[in-house]
Short mmCIF file of C-alpha atoms in Angstrom, two decimals:
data_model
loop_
_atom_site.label_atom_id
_atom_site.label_comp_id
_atom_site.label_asym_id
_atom_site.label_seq_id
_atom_site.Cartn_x
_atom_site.Cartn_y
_atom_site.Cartn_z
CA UNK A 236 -8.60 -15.36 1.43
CA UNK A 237 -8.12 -12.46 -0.36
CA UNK A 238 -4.68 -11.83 0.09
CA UNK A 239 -4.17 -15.40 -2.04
CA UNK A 240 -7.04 -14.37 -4.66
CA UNK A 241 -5.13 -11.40 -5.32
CA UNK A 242 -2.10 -13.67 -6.07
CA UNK A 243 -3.62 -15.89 -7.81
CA UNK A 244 -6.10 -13.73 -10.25
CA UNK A 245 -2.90 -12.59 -11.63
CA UNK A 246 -0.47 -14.78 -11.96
CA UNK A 247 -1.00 -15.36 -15.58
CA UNK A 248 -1.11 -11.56 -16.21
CA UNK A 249 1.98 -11.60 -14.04
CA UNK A 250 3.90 -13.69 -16.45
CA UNK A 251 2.64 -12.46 -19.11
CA UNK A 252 3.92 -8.81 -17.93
CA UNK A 253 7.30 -10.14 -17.39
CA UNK A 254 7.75 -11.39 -20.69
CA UNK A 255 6.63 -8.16 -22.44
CA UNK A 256 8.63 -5.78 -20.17
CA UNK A 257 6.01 -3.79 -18.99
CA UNK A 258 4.49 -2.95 -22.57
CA UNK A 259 0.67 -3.38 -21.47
CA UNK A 260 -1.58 -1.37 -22.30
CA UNK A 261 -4.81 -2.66 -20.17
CA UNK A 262 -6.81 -0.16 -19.82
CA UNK A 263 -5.77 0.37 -16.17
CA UNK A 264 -5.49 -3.49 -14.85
CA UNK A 265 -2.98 -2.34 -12.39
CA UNK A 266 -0.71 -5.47 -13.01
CA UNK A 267 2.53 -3.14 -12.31
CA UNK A 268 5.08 -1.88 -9.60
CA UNK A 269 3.26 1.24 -9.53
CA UNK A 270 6.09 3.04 -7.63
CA UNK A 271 10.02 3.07 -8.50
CA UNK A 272 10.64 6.23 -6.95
CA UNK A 273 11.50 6.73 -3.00
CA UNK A 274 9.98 9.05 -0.34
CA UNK A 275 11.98 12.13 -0.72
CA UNK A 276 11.43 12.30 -4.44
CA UNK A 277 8.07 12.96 -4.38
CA UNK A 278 6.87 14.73 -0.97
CA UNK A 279 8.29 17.12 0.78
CA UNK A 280 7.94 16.24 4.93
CA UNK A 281 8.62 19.27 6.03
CA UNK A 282 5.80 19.93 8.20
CA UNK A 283 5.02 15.89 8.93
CA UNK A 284 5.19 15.26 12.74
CA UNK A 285 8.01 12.59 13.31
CA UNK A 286 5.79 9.74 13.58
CA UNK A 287 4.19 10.62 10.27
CA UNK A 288 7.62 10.52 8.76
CA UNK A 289 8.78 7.32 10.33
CA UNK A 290 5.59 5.06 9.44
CA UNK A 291 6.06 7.05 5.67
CA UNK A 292 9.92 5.43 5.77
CA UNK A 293 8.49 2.62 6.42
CA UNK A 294 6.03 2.50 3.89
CA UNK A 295 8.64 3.16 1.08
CA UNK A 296 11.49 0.98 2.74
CA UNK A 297 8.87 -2.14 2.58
CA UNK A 298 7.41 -1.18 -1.09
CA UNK A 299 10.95 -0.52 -2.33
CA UNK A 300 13.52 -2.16 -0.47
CA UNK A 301 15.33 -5.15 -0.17
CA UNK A 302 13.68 -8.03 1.59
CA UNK A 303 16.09 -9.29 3.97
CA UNK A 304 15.72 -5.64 5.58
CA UNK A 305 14.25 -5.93 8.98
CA UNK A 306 11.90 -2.71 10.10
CA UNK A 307 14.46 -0.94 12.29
CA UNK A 308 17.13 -0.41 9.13
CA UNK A 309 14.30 1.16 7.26
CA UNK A 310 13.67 4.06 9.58
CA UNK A 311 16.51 6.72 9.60
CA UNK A 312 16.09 7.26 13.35
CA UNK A 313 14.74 4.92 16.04
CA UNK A 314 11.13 4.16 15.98
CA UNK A 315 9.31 6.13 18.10
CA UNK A 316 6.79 4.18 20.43
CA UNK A 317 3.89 6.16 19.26
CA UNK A 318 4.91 4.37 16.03
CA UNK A 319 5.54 1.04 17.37
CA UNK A 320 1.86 0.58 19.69
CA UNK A 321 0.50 1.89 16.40
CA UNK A 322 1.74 -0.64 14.72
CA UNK A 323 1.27 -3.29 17.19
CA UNK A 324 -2.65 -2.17 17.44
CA UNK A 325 -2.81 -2.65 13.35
CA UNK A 326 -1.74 -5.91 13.47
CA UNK A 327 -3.51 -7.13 16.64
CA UNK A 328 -6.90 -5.30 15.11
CA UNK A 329 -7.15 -7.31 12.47
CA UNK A 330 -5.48 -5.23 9.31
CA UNK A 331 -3.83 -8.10 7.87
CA UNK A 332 -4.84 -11.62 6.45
CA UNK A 333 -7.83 -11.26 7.85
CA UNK A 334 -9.40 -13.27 4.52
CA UNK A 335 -7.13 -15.92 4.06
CA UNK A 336 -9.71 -18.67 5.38
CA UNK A 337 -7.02 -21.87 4.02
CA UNK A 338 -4.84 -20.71 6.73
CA UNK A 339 -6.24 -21.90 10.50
CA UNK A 340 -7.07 -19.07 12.95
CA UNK A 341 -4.19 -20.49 15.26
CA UNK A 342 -1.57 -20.68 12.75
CA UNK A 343 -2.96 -17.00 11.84
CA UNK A 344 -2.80 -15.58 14.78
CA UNK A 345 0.77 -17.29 15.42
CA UNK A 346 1.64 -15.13 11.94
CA UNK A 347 0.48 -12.01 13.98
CA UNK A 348 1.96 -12.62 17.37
CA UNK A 349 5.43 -13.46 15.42
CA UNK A 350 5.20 -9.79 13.75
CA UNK A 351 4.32 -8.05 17.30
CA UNK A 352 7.16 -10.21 18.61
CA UNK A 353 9.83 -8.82 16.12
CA UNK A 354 8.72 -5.49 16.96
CA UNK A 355 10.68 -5.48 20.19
CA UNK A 356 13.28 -6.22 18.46
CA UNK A 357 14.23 -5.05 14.94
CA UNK A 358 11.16 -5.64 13.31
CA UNK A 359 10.00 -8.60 11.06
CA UNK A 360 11.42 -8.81 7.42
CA UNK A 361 9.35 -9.54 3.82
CA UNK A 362 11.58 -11.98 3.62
CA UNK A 363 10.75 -13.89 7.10
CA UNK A 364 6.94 -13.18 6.45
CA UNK A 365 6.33 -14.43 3.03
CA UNK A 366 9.02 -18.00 4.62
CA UNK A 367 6.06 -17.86 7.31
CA UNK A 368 3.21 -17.74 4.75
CA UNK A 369 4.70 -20.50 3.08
CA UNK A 370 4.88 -22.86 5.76
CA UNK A 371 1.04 -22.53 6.29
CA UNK A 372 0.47 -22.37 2.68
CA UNK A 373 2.98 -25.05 1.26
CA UNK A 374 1.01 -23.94 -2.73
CA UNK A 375 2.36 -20.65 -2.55
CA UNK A 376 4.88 -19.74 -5.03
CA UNK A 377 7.96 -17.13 -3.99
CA UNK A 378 6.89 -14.33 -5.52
CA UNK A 379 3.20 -14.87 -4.79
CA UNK A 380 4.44 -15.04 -1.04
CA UNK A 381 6.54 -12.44 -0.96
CA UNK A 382 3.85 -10.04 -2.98
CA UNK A 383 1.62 -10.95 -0.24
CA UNK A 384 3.81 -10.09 2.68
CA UNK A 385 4.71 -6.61 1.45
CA UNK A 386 0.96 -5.85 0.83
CA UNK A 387 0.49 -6.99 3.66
CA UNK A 388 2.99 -4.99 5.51
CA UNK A 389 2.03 -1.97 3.67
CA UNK A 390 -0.98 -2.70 4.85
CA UNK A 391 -0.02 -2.26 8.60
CA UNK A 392 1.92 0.71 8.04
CA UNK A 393 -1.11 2.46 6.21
CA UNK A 394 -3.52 1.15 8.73
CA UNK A 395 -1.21 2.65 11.46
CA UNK A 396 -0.73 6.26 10.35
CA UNK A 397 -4.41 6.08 9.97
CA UNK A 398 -4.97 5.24 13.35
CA UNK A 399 -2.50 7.71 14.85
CA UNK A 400 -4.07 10.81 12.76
CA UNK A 401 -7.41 9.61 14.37
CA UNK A 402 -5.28 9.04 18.31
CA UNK A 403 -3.66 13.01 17.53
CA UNK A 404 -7.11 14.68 16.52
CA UNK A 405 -6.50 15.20 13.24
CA UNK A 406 -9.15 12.95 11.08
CA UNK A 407 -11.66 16.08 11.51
CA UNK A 408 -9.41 18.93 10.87
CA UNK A 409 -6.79 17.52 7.75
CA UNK A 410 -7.24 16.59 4.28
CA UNK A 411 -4.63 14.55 2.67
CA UNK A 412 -3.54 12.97 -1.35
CA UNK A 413 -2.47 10.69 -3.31
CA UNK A 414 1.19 10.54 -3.78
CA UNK A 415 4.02 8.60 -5.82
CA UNK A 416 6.23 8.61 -8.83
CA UNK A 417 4.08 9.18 -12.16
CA UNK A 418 5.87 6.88 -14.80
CA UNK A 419 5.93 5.03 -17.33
CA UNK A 420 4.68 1.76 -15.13
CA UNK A 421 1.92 3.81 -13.09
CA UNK A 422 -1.47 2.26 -13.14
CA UNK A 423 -4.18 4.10 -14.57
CA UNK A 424 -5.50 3.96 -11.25
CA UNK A 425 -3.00 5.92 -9.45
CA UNK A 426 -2.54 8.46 -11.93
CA UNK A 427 -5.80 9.38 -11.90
CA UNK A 428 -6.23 9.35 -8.21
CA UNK A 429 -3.05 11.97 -8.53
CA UNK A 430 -3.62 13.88 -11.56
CA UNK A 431 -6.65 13.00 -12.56
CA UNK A 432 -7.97 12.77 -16.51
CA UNK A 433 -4.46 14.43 -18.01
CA UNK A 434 -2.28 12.50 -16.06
CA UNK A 435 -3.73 9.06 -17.49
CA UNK A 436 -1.29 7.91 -20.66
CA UNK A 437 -3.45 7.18 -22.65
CA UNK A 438 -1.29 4.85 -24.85
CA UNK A 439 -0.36 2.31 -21.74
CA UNK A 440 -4.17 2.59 -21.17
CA UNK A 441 -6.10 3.15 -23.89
CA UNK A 442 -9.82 2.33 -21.75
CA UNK A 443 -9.16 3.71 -18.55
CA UNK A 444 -10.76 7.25 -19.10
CA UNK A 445 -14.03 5.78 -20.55
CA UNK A 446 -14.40 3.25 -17.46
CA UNK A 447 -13.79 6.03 -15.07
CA UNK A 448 -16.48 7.91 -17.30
CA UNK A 449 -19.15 5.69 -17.25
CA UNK A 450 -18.83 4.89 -13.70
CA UNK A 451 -19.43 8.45 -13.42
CA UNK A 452 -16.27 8.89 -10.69
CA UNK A 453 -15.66 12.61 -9.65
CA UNK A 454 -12.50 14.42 -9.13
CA UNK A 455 -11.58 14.56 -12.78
CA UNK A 456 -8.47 16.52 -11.94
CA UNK A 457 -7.15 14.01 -9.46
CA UNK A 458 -6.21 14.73 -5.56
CA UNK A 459 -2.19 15.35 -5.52
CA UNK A 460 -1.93 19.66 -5.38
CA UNK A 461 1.17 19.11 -7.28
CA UNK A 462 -0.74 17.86 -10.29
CA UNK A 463 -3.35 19.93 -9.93
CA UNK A 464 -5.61 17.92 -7.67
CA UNK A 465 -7.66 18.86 -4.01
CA UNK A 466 -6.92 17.26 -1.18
CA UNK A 467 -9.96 15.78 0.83
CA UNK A 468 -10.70 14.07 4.28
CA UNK A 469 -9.10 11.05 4.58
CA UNK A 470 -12.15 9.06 4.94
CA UNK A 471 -13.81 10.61 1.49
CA UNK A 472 -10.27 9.52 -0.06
CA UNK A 473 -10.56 6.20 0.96
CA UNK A 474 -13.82 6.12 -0.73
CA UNK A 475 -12.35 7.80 -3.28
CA UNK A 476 -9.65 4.74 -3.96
CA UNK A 477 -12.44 2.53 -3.71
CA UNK A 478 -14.80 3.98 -6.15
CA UNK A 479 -11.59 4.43 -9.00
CA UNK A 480 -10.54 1.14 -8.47
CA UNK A 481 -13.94 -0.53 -8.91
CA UNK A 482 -14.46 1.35 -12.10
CA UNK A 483 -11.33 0.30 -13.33
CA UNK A 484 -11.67 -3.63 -12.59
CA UNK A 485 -9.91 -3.75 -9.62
CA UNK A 486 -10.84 -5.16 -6.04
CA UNK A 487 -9.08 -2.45 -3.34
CA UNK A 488 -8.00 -3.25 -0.09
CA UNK A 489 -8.23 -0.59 2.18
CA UNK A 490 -5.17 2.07 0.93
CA UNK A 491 -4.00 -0.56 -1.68
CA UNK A 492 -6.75 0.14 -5.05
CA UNK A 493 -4.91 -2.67 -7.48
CA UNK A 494 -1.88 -5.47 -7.09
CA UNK A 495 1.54 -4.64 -6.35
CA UNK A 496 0.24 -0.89 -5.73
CA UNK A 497 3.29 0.77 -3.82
CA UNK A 498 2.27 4.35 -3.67
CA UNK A 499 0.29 5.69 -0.48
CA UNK A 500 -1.47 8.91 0.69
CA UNK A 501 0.38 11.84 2.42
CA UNK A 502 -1.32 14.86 4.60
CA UNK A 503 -1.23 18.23 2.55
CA UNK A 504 0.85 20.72 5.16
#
């Protein structure tokens, strides 16, 4: 169920946010878009292998797209079928609703075969997936739908590139960041997990460096080389996301530390 907890643990704050434009200042809560900026603004691929770059595409074209867009019109070039069995082994592998217990295995695993289905096609949308969701979940509100199905696909894209750094060799051998846009509706999460203590803004989030202090969480200058961070394995990053976003409140989900996170990690070439 924790795809729907998410949803519904903020839905207040989620008003609440709306109605203030985005002037929180929460100590790091999280309860933002977290992203605004696209791919090529803040990574340079050069040096990516093509699959890299197409699950990346894919990545930003789900956290900042529109939502009628099916997979295929994300991805400049055709999706490779390294891409597409990664994909396909993310979903089947359990990466996505796997805690949604209101939802009955069958109907679940309908969800999942649908997604594989539309692979051999053009890909599903956000739109068709969160439609989906609330079918088998008739309490769901839009937005709480459609927040869940671009986690969720996030989810599988992250998953993916994961799995196809461990299928090429390279888990033992790469280190890799945190990357995104660094504005003015970053959580404090993300900014520290790319620029560590002087990239936190301190007025949007006035409690974030003392949480992140008494939790005692290392890398104080953040893991992004462009802001002055250090790369590191991609499992110690993971643990890395987990341990920031505990200390700062939040409940992370495997390469997503808070709500409507849309930023992602990136190999340092």
């Amino acid at each position: 169920r924790e795809g729907l907890d998410w949803a519904e643990s903020v839905q207040s704050q989620f008003e609440t946010a709306r109605e203030n434009s985005a002037n929180l200042s929460d100590g790091g809560s999280g309860n933002c878009n977290c992203g605004g900026l696209h791919l090529s603004d803040y990574t340079d691929t050069e040096g990516l292998q093509d699959w890299e770059v197409s699950l990346l595409e894919l990545h930003d074209g789900i956290a900042h797209g529109d939502s009628d867009k099916h997979l295929n019109e994300i991805v400049d070039s055709l999706m490779p079928d390294f891409v597409k069995d990664r994909i396909r082994e993310a979903i089947l592998g359990g990466a996505i609703f796997g805690d949604i217990d209101t939802i009955a295995d069958g109907d679940m695993m309908q969800l999942r075969n649908f997604m594989v289905e539309q692979l051999e096609q053009d890909g599903w949308t956000i739109d068709q997936v969160a439609g989906r969701l609330q079918d088998l979940e008739p309490n769901l509100e839009r937005y709480e739908a459609e927040r869940i199905a671009r986690t969720e696909s996030q989810s599988i894209v992250n998953t993916a590139r994961e799995q196809g750094y461990e299928e090429t060799d390279m888990l033992d051998e790469q280190e890799f960041y945190w990357v995104g846009g660094l504005d003015d509706r970053t959580s404090a999460a993300c900014q520290y997990l790319i620029g560590g203590y002087d990239a936190i803004d301190d007025s949007r989030h006035p409690d974030a460096k003392s949480k992140l202090a008494t939790a005692n969480v290392k890398r104080p200058n953040g893991t992004n080389p462009n802001h002055g961070g250090s790369p590191m394995p991609l499992n110690e990053l993971q643990d890395h996301l987990r341990e920031v976003s505990s200390a700062l409140g939040h409940s992370a989900r495997s390469w997503t530390p808070h709500i409507n996170c849309r930023k992602t990690y990136v190999r340092d070439v």
